[in-house]
mmCIF file of C-alpha atoms in Angstrom:
data_model
loop_
_atom_site.group_PDB
_atom_site.id
_atom_site.type_symbol
_atom_site.label_atom_id
_atom_site.label_comp_id
_atom_site.label_asym_id
_atom_site.label_seq_id
_atom_site.Cartn_x
_atom_site.Cartn_y
_atom_site.Cartn_z
ATOM 1 C CA MET C 1 -2.673 10.576 24.258
ATOM 2 C CA THR C 2 -3.749 13.041 21.518
ATOM 3 C CA ILE C 3 -1.916 15.891 19.921
ATOM 4 C CA ASP C 4 -3.683 18.231 22.211
ATOM 5 C CA ASP C 5 -2.292 16.542 25.195
ATOM 6 C CA LEU C 6 1.109 16.929 23.931
ATOM 7 C CA ARG C 7 0.862 20.795 23.292
ATOM 8 C CA ARG C 8 -0.988 21.338 26.541
ATOM 9 C CA ARG C 9 1.713 19.630 28.318
ATOM 10 C CA GLY C 10 4.530 21.227 26.493
ATOM 11 C CA LEU C 11 5.967 17.875 25.101
ATOM 12 C CA ILE C 12 6.630 18.802 21.543
ATOM 13 C CA LEU C 13 10.400 19.415 20.663
ATOM 14 C CA PHE C 14 10.074 19.995 17.183
ATOM 15 C CA GLU C 15 6.955 20.663 14.600
ATOM 16 C CA ALA C 16 6.899 21.401 10.934
ATOM 17 C CA LEU C 17 4.593 21.432 7.792
ATOM 18 C CA SER C 18 5.198 18.492 5.718
ATOM 19 C CA GLY C 19 4.117 17.058 2.350
ATOM 20 C CA SER C 20 3.565 19.175 -0.396
ATOM 21 C CA ARG C 21 3.965 22.301 1.426
ATOM 22 C CA ALA C 22 7.253 21.314 2.137
ATOM 23 C CA TYR C 23 7.929 19.887 -1.146
ATOM 24 C CA GLY C 24 7.023 23.243 -2.801
ATOM 25 C CA THR C 25 4.332 21.461 -4.828
ATOM 26 C CA ASP C 26 1.308 22.773 -2.961
ATOM 27 C CA LEU C 27 -1.629 24.008 -4.638
ATOM 28 C CA PRO C 28 -4.257 26.356 -3.405
ATOM 29 C CA HIS C 29 -6.321 23.323 -2.291
ATOM 30 C CA SER C 30 -3.716 21.281 -0.746
ATOM 31 C CA ASP C 31 -4.097 19.781 2.948
ATOM 32 C CA THR C 32 -1.843 21.315 5.443
ATOM 33 C CA ASP C 33 0.073 18.333 6.988
ATOM 34 C CA LEU C 34 1.692 18.459 10.399
ATOM 35 C CA LYS C 35 4.598 16.168 11.698
ATOM 36 C CA GLY C 36 6.761 16.522 14.648
ATOM 37 C CA VAL C 37 8.507 15.056 17.764
ATOM 38 C CA PHE C 38 7.752 14.955 21.074
ATOM 39 C CA ILE C 39 9.210 13.635 24.315
ATOM 40 C CA LEU C 40 7.658 11.528 27.029
ATOM 41 C CA PRO C 41 7.584 12.662 30.658
ATOM 42 C CA GLU C 42 10.046 10.698 32.650
ATOM 43 C CA THR C 43 7.491 8.500 34.817
ATOM 44 C CA GLU C 44 5.647 7.865 31.341
ATOM 45 C CA PHE C 45 8.911 6.666 29.520
ATOM 46 C CA TYR C 46 9.941 4.433 32.197
ATOM 47 C CA GLY C 47 6.501 3.021 32.874
ATOM 48 C CA LEU C 48 4.410 0.178 31.202
ATOM 49 C CA ASP C 49 2.532 2.727 28.526
ATOM 50 C CA TYR C 50 5.191 3.753 26.398
ATOM 51 C CA VAL C 51 3.734 6.045 23.489
ATOM 52 C CA PRO C 52 5.750 5.615 20.417
ATOM 53 C CA GLN C 53 3.444 7.909 18.016
ATOM 54 C CA VAL C 54 0.513 10.054 18.105
ATOM 55 C CA ALA C 55 -1.755 11.096 15.252
ATOM 56 C CA ASN C 56 -5.034 12.561 14.508
ATOM 57 C CA GLU C 57 -7.789 10.818 12.984
ATOM 58 C CA THR C 58 -6.957 11.445 9.395
ATOM 59 C CA ASN C 59 -3.246 10.926 10.000
ATOM 60 C CA ASP C 60 -2.356 14.146 8.166
ATOM 61 C CA GLU C 61 -0.742 15.237 11.730
ATOM 62 C CA VAL C 62 1.703 12.602 12.863
ATOM 63 C CA TYR C 63 4.081 13.097 15.958
ATOM 64 C CA TYR C 64 6.877 10.648 16.745
ATOM 65 C CA GLU C 65 8.219 10.027 20.240
ATOM 66 C CA LEU C 66 11.899 10.778 20.579
ATOM 67 C CA ARG C 67 13.337 7.219 20.710
ATOM 68 C CA ARG C 68 10.847 6.168 17.910
ATOM 69 C CA PHE C 69 12.090 9.180 15.922
ATOM 70 C CA VAL C 70 15.887 8.008 16.225
ATOM 71 C CA GLU C 71 15.131 4.809 15.316
ATOM 72 C CA LEU C 72 13.473 5.919 12.201
ATOM 73 C CA LEU C 73 16.441 8.001 11.328
ATOM 74 C CA LEU C 74 18.845 5.003 11.731
ATOM 75 C CA LYS C 75 16.777 3.075 9.128
ATOM 76 C CA SER C 76 16.945 5.973 6.892
ATOM 77 C CA ASN C 77 13.140 6.522 6.768
ATOM 78 C CA PRO C 78 12.096 9.171 4.462
ATOM 79 C CA THR C 79 9.540 10.706 6.363
ATOM 80 C CA ALA C 80 11.919 10.997 9.370
ATOM 81 C CA LEU C 81 14.849 12.321 7.369
ATOM 82 C CA GLU C 82 12.479 14.770 5.343
ATOM 83 C CA LEU C 83 11.095 15.894 8.982
ATOM 84 C CA LEU C 84 14.438 16.747 10.447
ATOM 85 C CA ALA C 85 15.609 18.511 6.953
ATOM 86 C CA SER C 86 12.500 20.539 6.950
ATOM 87 C CA PRO C 87 12.734 24.010 5.168
ATOM 88 C CA GLU C 88 12.853 26.859 7.724
ATOM 89 C CA ASP C 89 9.826 28.499 6.306
ATOM 90 C CA CYS C 90 7.832 25.059 7.460
ATOM 91 C CA VAL C 91 9.261 24.986 10.792
ATOM 92 C CA ARG C 92 6.534 25.864 13.613
ATOM 93 C CA LEU C 93 8.535 24.859 16.487
ATOM 94 C CA ARG C 94 12.070 23.667 17.355
ATOM 95 C CA HIS C 95 13.196 23.557 21.186
ATOM 96 C CA PRO C 96 16.790 24.377 21.800
ATOM 97 C CA LEU C 97 17.546 20.677 22.587
ATOM 98 C CA PHE C 98 16.380 19.645 19.187
ATOM 99 C CA GLU C 99 19.148 21.748 17.505
ATOM 100 C CA ALA C 100 21.777 18.640 18.407
ATOM 101 C CA PHE C 101 19.759 16.571 15.525
ATOM 102 C CA ARG C 102 21.520 17.144 12.191
ATOM 103 C CA VAL C 103 20.304 15.327 9.200
ATOM 104 C CA GLU C 104 23.774 14.885 7.620
ATOM 105 C CA ASP C 105 24.476 12.915 10.351
ATOM 106 C CA PHE C 106 21.925 10.107 9.576
ATOM 107 C CA LEU C 107 22.363 10.192 5.649
ATOM 108 C CA SER C 108 24.070 6.798 4.632
ATOM 109 C CA GLN C 109 24.095 3.973 1.956
ATOM 110 C CA LEU C 110 20.646 2.781 3.472
ATOM 111 C CA CYS C 111 19.114 5.827 1.676
ATOM 112 C CA ARG C 112 19.517 3.992 -1.683
ATOM 113 C CA GLN C 113 16.902 1.123 -0.415
ATOM 114 C CA SER C 114 14.702 3.608 1.565
ATOM 115 C CA PHE C 115 14.221 6.311 -0.814
ATOM 116 C CA ALA C 116 14.968 4.593 -4.498
ATOM 117 C CA GLU C 117 13.277 1.583 -3.714
ATOM 118 C CA TYR C 118 10.433 3.152 -2.292
ATOM 119 C CA ALA C 119 10.067 5.030 -5.759
ATOM 120 C CA VAL C 120 10.217 1.585 -7.330
ATOM 121 C CA ALA C 121 7.163 0.655 -5.377
ATOM 122 C CA GLN C 122 5.178 3.525 -6.195
ATOM 123 C CA ILE C 123 5.897 2.934 -9.651
ATOM 124 C CA ARG C 124 4.343 -0.628 -9.319
ATOM 125 C CA LYS C 125 1.619 1.044 -7.344
ATOM 126 C CA ALA C 126 1.070 3.425 -10.341
ATOM 127 C CA TRP C 127 1.036 0.256 -12.648
ATOM 128 C CA GLY C 128 -1.739 -1.426 -10.453
ATOM 129 C CA LEU C 129 -3.979 1.884 -10.746
ATOM 130 C CA ASN C 130 -3.459 1.823 -14.127
ATOM 131 C CA LYS C 131 -4.483 -1.821 -14.605
ATOM 132 C CA LYS C 132 -7.402 -1.075 -12.235
ATOM 133 C CA ILE C 133 -8.648 1.786 -14.326
ATOM 134 C CA ASN C 134 -8.171 0.251 -17.760
ATOM 135 C CA HIS C 135 -9.384 -3.439 -16.689
ATOM 136 C CA PRO C 136 -12.050 -2.756 -13.991
ATOM 137 C CA GLU C 137 -13.647 -5.887 -12.332
ATOM 138 C CA PRO C 138 -17.573 -6.624 -13.257
ATOM 139 C CA PRO C 139 -19.861 -5.087 -10.562
ATOM 140 C CA ALA C 140 -21.330 -8.620 -10.116
ATOM 141 C CA ARG C 141 -18.880 -11.275 -8.434
ATOM 142 C CA LYS C 142 -18.483 -14.537 -10.359
ATOM 143 C CA SER C 143 -19.712 -17.767 -8.749
ATOM 144 C CA VAL C 144 -17.912 -21.130 -8.579
ATOM 145 C CA LEU C 145 -19.550 -22.247 -11.477
ATOM 146 C CA ASP C 146 -17.952 -19.616 -13.950
ATOM 147 C CA PHE C 147 -14.738 -21.464 -12.992
ATOM 148 C CA CYS C 148 -16.315 -25.268 -14.024
ATOM 149 C CA TYR C 149 -16.075 -26.808 -17.373
ATOM 150 C CA VAL C 150 -17.638 -30.068 -18.466
ATOM 151 C CA THR C 151 -15.998 -32.441 -20.730
ATOM 152 C CA VAL C 152 -17.528 -32.459 -24.512
ATOM 153 C CA GLY C 153 -15.755 -35.036 -26.635
ATOM 154 C CA ALA C 154 -12.007 -33.992 -26.815
ATOM 155 C CA GLY C 155 -12.688 -30.574 -25.221
ATOM 156 C CA ALA C 156 -14.747 -28.846 -22.783
ATOM 157 C CA GLN C 157 -17.328 -26.058 -22.535
ATOM 158 C CA PRO C 158 -18.167 -23.896 -19.551
ATOM 159 C CA VAL C 159 -20.967 -25.679 -17.329
ATOM 160 C CA ALA C 160 -23.468 -23.004 -17.932
ATOM 161 C CA THR C 161 -23.361 -23.643 -21.765
ATOM 162 C CA TRP C 162 -23.377 -27.017 -21.258
ATOM 163 C CA LEU C 163 -26.436 -26.886 -19.312
ATOM 164 C CA ASP C 164 -28.249 -24.614 -21.601
ATOM 165 C CA ARG C 165 -27.473 -26.478 -24.620
ATOM 166 C CA ARG C 166 -28.830 -29.927 -23.238
ATOM 167 C CA GLY C 167 -31.796 -28.318 -21.347
ATOM 168 C CA TYR C 168 -30.791 -29.161 -17.791
ATOM 169 C CA ALA C 169 -31.127 -27.370 -14.740
ATOM 170 C CA ALA C 170 -28.093 -27.162 -12.126
ATOM 171 C CA THR C 171 -30.492 -28.523 -9.659
ATOM 172 C CA GLN C 172 -31.299 -31.884 -11.246
ATOM 173 C CA CYS C 173 -27.476 -32.554 -11.290
ATOM 174 C CA GLY C 174 -25.309 -34.363 -8.665
ATOM 175 C CA LEU C 175 -21.533 -34.522 -8.562
ATOM 176 C CA ALA C 176 -19.182 -37.224 -7.150
ATOM 177 C CA ASN C 177 -15.526 -37.329 -6.570
ATOM 178 C CA VAL C 178 -13.256 -39.060 -9.119
ATOM 179 C CA ASN C 179 -10.744 -40.853 -6.868
ATOM 180 C CA HIS C 180 -7.043 -39.674 -7.352
ATOM 181 C CA LEU C 181 -8.092 -36.663 -9.416
ATOM 182 C CA THR C 182 -7.926 -33.287 -7.825
ATOM 183 C CA ASP C 183 -11.259 -31.188 -8.634
ATOM 184 C CA LEU C 184 -12.414 -33.508 -11.359
ATOM 185 C CA TYR C 185 -16.148 -34.698 -10.796
ATOM 186 C CA ALA C 186 -18.304 -37.307 -12.249
ATOM 187 C CA LEU C 187 -21.555 -35.419 -13.476
ATOM 188 C CA PHE C 188 -24.817 -37.212 -13.005
ATOM 189 C CA VAL C 189 -28.208 -35.992 -14.349
ATOM 190 C CA ASP C 190 -31.463 -37.055 -12.641
ATOM 191 C CA GLU C 191 -33.835 -37.368 -15.669
ATOM 192 C CA THR C 192 -36.464 -39.623 -13.782
ATOM 193 C CA PRO C 193 -39.776 -38.092 -13.691
ATOM 194 C CA ASP C 194 -40.245 -37.696 -10.095
ATOM 195 C CA ARG C 195 -36.727 -36.799 -9.577
ATOM 196 C CA ARG C 196 -36.197 -39.914 -7.166
ATOM 197 C CA HIS C 197 -32.408 -39.405 -7.020
ATOM 198 C CA SER C 198 -32.762 -36.463 -5.284
ATOM 199 C CA TYR C 199 -29.369 -34.906 -6.357
ATOM 200 C CA ARG C 200 -28.233 -31.844 -4.422
ATOM 201 C CA GLY C 201 -27.472 -29.698 -7.372
ATOM 202 C CA LEU C 202 -23.963 -28.324 -8.190
ATOM 203 C CA LEU C 203 -24.053 -25.719 -5.842
ATOM 204 C CA ARG C 204 -25.642 -24.746 -2.500
ATOM 205 C CA ASP C 205 -25.998 -21.178 -3.163
ATOM 206 C CA ALA C 206 -24.789 -19.252 -6.066
ATOM 207 C CA ASP C 207 -24.014 -16.150 -4.195
ATOM 208 C CA THR C 208 -22.043 -17.536 -1.300
ATOM 209 C CA SER C 209 -20.758 -20.946 -2.168
ATOM 210 C CA GLN C 210 -17.158 -21.399 -2.113
ATOM 211 C CA ASP C 211 -16.991 -24.937 -3.464
ATOM 212 C CA VAL C 212 -18.986 -27.402 -5.937
ATOM 213 C CA LEU C 213 -21.824 -29.602 -4.012
ATOM 214 C CA LEU C 214 -21.172 -33.572 -3.677
ATOM 215 C CA SER C 215 -24.466 -35.650 -3.840
ATOM 216 C CA ALA C 216 -24.876 -39.313 -2.949
ATOM 217 C CA VAL C 217 -25.315 -41.178 -6.248
ATOM 218 C CA PRO C 218 -27.011 -44.554 -6.340
ATOM 219 C CA LYS C 219 -24.538 -47.748 -7.368
ATOM 220 C CA GLY C 220 -24.576 -48.275 -11.028
ATOM 221 C CA GLU C 221 -25.252 -44.987 -12.330
ATOM 222 C CA VAL C 222 -23.399 -43.807 -15.012
ATOM 223 C CA PRO C 223 -22.098 -40.289 -15.352
ATOM 224 C CA VAL C 224 -23.144 -38.249 -18.388
ATOM 225 C CA ALA C 225 -19.848 -36.257 -18.335
ATOM 226 C CA TYR C 226 -17.077 -35.089 -16.105
ATOM 227 C CA LEU C 227 -17.020 -31.695 -14.380
ATOM 228 C CA SER C 228 -13.481 -29.699 -13.447
ATOM 229 C CA PHE C 229 -13.431 -26.932 -11.115
ATOM 230 C CA ASN C 230 -10.661 -24.493 -11.794
ATOM 231 C CA ARG C 231 -9.991 -23.903 -8.003
ATOM 232 C CA ASN C 232 -6.786 -21.872 -8.426
ATOM 233 C CA GLY C 233 -8.455 -19.687 -10.861
ATOM 234 C CA TYR C 234 -11.363 -19.092 -8.875
ATOM 235 C CA SER C 235 -9.094 -18.194 -5.729
ATOM 236 C CA THR C 236 -6.895 -15.909 -7.797
ATOM 237 C CA TYR C 237 -10.207 -14.224 -9.136
ATOM 238 C CA CYS C 238 -11.552 -13.842 -5.511
ATOM 239 C CA ARG C 239 -8.434 -12.234 -4.567
ATOM 240 C CA VAL C 240 -8.241 -9.715 -7.112
ATOM 241 C CA PHE C 241 -11.875 -8.931 -6.678
ATOM 242 C CA ARG C 242 -11.637 -8.391 -3.159
ATOM 243 C CA GLU C 243 -8.763 -6.015 -3.581
ATOM 244 C CA TYR C 244 -10.547 -4.116 -6.435
ATOM 245 C CA GLN C 245 -13.623 -3.647 -4.069
ATOM 246 C CA GLU C 246 -11.112 -2.401 -1.287
ATOM 247 C CA TRP C 247 -9.555 0.042 -3.649
ATOM 248 C CA GLU C 248 -12.982 1.257 -4.643
ATOM 249 C CA GLN C 249 -13.784 1.876 -1.045
ATOM 250 C CA LYS C 250 -10.489 3.484 -0.032
ATOM 251 C CA ARG C 251 -9.440 5.404 -2.830
ATOM 252 C CA ASN C 252 -9.145 9.132 -2.625
ATOM 253 C CA PRO C 253 -11.955 10.604 -4.532
ATOM 254 C CA GLU C 254 -10.036 13.679 -5.399
ATOM 255 C CA ARG C 255 -6.938 11.908 -6.603
ATOM 256 C CA TYR C 256 -9.050 9.417 -8.688
ATOM 257 C CA GLN C 257 -11.049 12.087 -10.333
ATOM 258 C CA ASN C 258 -7.785 13.549 -11.076
ATOM 259 C CA THR C 259 -6.597 10.513 -12.570
ATOM 260 C CA VAL C 260 -9.893 10.117 -14.636
ATOM 261 C CA GLN C 261 -9.705 13.676 -15.654
ATOM 262 C CA HIS C 262 -6.364 14.083 -17.259
ATOM 263 C CA GLY C 263 -6.819 11.034 -19.145
ATOM 264 C CA LYS C 264 -3.629 9.103 -18.655
ATOM 265 C CA ASN C 265 -4.957 6.433 -16.586
ATOM 266 C CA TYR C 266 -2.167 6.614 -13.615
ATOM 267 C CA ASP C 267 -2.118 8.262 -10.075
ATOM 268 C CA ALA C 268 -0.403 11.426 -10.858
ATOM 269 C CA LYS C 269 0.355 12.220 -7.480
ATOM 270 C CA ASN C 270 2.074 8.864 -7.233
ATOM 271 C CA MET C 271 4.269 9.473 -10.358
ATOM 272 C CA LEU C 272 5.130 12.854 -8.711
ATOM 273 C CA HIS C 273 6.443 11.140 -5.542
ATOM 274 C CA VAL C 274 8.429 8.817 -7.898
ATOM 275 C CA PHE C 275 10.714 11.591 -9.422
ATOM 276 C CA ARG C 276 10.616 13.547 -5.970
ATOM 277 C CA LEU C 277 12.128 10.525 -4.215
ATOM 278 C CA LEU C 278 14.632 9.393 -6.815
ATOM 279 C CA GLY C 279 15.947 13.169 -7.181
ATOM 280 C CA MET C 280 16.366 13.225 -3.647
ATOM 281 C CA ALA C 281 18.274 9.871 -3.601
ATOM 282 C CA GLU C 282 20.428 10.893 -6.314
ATOM 283 C CA GLU C 283 21.313 13.900 -4.407
ATOM 284 C CA ILE C 284 21.963 12.143 -1.048
ATOM 285 C CA ALA C 285 24.580 10.162 -2.959
ATOM 286 C CA THR C 286 26.333 12.903 -4.931
ATOM 287 C CA THR C 287 26.138 15.863 -2.313
ATOM 288 C CA GLY C 288 25.554 14.125 1.029
ATOM 289 C CA ARG C 289 22.820 16.658 1.631
ATOM 290 C CA LEU C 290 19.008 16.028 1.734
ATOM 291 C CA HIS C 291 16.885 18.974 0.090
ATOM 292 C CA VAL C 292 13.344 18.747 0.819
ATOM 293 C CA ARG C 293 12.015 21.733 -1.121
ATOM 294 C CA ARG C 294 12.401 20.426 -4.706
ATOM 295 C CA PRO C 295 13.981 22.469 -7.144
ATOM 296 C CA ASN C 296 12.013 21.037 -10.251
ATOM 297 C CA ARG C 297 8.362 22.364 -8.883
ATOM 298 C CA ASP C 298 7.149 22.974 -12.509
ATOM 299 C CA PHE C 299 8.024 19.540 -13.836
ATOM 300 C CA LEU C 300 6.495 17.840 -10.722
ATOM 301 C CA LEU C 301 3.493 19.742 -11.184
ATOM 302 C CA GLN C 302 3.324 19.044 -14.971
ATOM 303 C CA ILE C 303 3.258 15.358 -13.829
ATOM 304 C CA ARG C 304 0.438 15.860 -11.431
ATOM 305 C CA ARG C 305 -1.547 17.451 -14.052
ATOM 306 C CA GLY C 306 -0.981 14.536 -16.308
ATOM 307 C CA GLU C 307 0.944 16.235 -19.168
ATOM 308 C CA PHE C 308 3.140 13.336 -19.849
ATOM 309 C CA GLY C 309 2.419 9.711 -21.304
ATOM 310 C CA TYR C 310 2.346 6.886 -18.711
ATOM 311 C CA GLU C 311 4.793 4.862 -20.114
ATOM 312 C CA GLN C 312 7.044 7.883 -20.974
ATOM 313 C CA LEU C 313 7.352 8.584 -17.397
ATOM 314 C CA VAL C 314 7.996 4.919 -16.346
ATOM 315 C CA ALA C 315 10.805 4.677 -18.885
ATOM 316 C CA GLU C 316 12.399 8.055 -17.679
ATOM 317 C CA ALA C 317 12.008 6.865 -13.919
ATOM 318 C CA GLU C 318 13.446 3.494 -14.576
ATOM 319 C CA ALA C 319 16.312 5.549 -16.109
ATOM 320 C CA LEU C 320 16.617 7.674 -13.173
ATOM 321 C CA VAL C 321 16.611 4.354 -11.088
ATOM 322 C CA GLN C 322 19.884 3.615 -12.778
ATOM 323 C CA GLN C 323 21.496 6.717 -12.227
ATOM 324 C CA VAL C 324 20.742 6.590 -8.531
ATOM 325 C CA GLU C 325 22.185 3.179 -8.239
ATOM 326 C CA ALA C 326 25.196 4.299 -10.025
ATOM 327 C CA ALA C 327 25.667 7.364 -7.855
ATOM 328 C CA PHE C 328 25.292 5.417 -4.725
ATOM 329 C CA ALA C 329 28.161 2.826 -6.014
ATOM 330 C CA THR C 330 30.688 5.540 -6.153
ATOM 331 C CA SER C 331 29.398 7.563 -3.184
ATOM 332 C CA ASP C 332 31.363 7.978 0.119
ATOM 333 C CA LEU C 333 28.477 7.916 2.260
ATOM 334 C CA PRO C 334 28.914 5.482 5.199
ATOM 335 C CA GLU C 335 27.126 2.139 5.009
ATOM 336 C CA THR C 336 24.951 2.893 8.010
ATOM 337 C CA PRO C 337 24.355 5.695 10.256
ATOM 338 C CA ASP C 338 26.481 5.914 13.070
ATOM 339 C CA ARG C 339 24.217 4.197 15.864
ATOM 340 C CA GLU C 340 26.491 4.716 18.845
ATOM 341 C CA ALA C 341 26.669 8.290 18.513
ATOM 342 C CA ALA C 342 22.917 8.422 17.755
ATOM 343 C CA GLU C 343 22.246 6.557 20.994
ATOM 344 C CA GLN C 344 24.579 8.849 22.826
ATOM 345 C CA LEU C 345 22.951 11.811 21.431
ATOM 346 C CA LEU C 346 19.228 10.315 22.348
ATOM 347 C CA VAL C 347 20.494 9.859 26.116
ATOM 348 C CA GLN C 348 22.081 13.257 26.201
ATOM 349 C CA VAL C 349 18.819 15.198 24.923
ATOM 350 C CA ARG C 350 16.602 12.932 27.377
ATOM 351 C CA ARG C 351 18.620 13.564 30.442
ATOM 352 C CA ALA C 352 18.852 17.347 29.670
ATOM 353 C CA TRP C 353 15.039 17.404 29.286
ATOM 354 C CA TYR C 354 14.204 15.684 32.497
ATOM 355 C CA ALA C 355 16.728 17.771 34.414
ATOM 356 C CA ALA C 356 14.997 20.763 33.259
ATOM 357 C CA GLN C 357 11.699 19.464 34.536
ATOM 358 C CA GLU C 358 12.925 18.788 38.031
#
């Protein structure tokens, strides 16, 4: 099922512009995002192929089936609540049956978690980007040997340094396990003219090996030194390197260039959403209302342009988090939305829709 199918079959109950155009933070080049709610025909709803959500390829147009939409509202999902509270100038379609859904009926103490804690996650995300920009991983991937060290007296040297200083090649070396000691290996060097010991070297392949290579060592051979493989360090490095590569591949080019250009080394759009979400959360706690169109557009756009220092924004955001926590602590909002009332409303609207189709 596609969005065109929903429109062609007249299944859409609600449709509105979302994102920056709804928040009032849009710029001339901003994307046009759409979100909406649809209802499945009776036979498809009762059948085996329930469709909870339909989206386009770029995911900037997303439509939720009515049941899924109510489930999200009951969880105080910010996207669903914002959609229900869309500014009137953003609403493109509203079926009369959808009028029964009011955002005030779904605001509760759960919004502290869904709005404020999501904002905190965005702060962490911005920190992560800041770290990636200021401490990028080198383009060449390190090998296992970069995490191997050889004993030298009471200390240790990187294996590459140790080999170079002694004029050894990694291929003439052999490793053997040391009983009872994890990731410590006896290191042997074949210095015979004809390399008769045929040690296998330290690695099978420098580019692909995930572990050191063991060799069969003749009985009576004496190790030249001992080699320690920092396996945990290598594993952590591989994870960080993989995450960095994935970030490079998936990052939004426009947002990344904006980050580089304003020179503050944080994702300005992320930080904009931090303050937007925290502002909404405080309003929900103190007024019991949700205002999608933000009154502090100029301040939010200043953040987006990178006019503030990163540490300054994080400090202000953390202070605002404390204000939000205090506001919810004294709020008279219910602990959770009324699930029974929401279910009755869902059944009522669905029955009315299906009755009208007969």
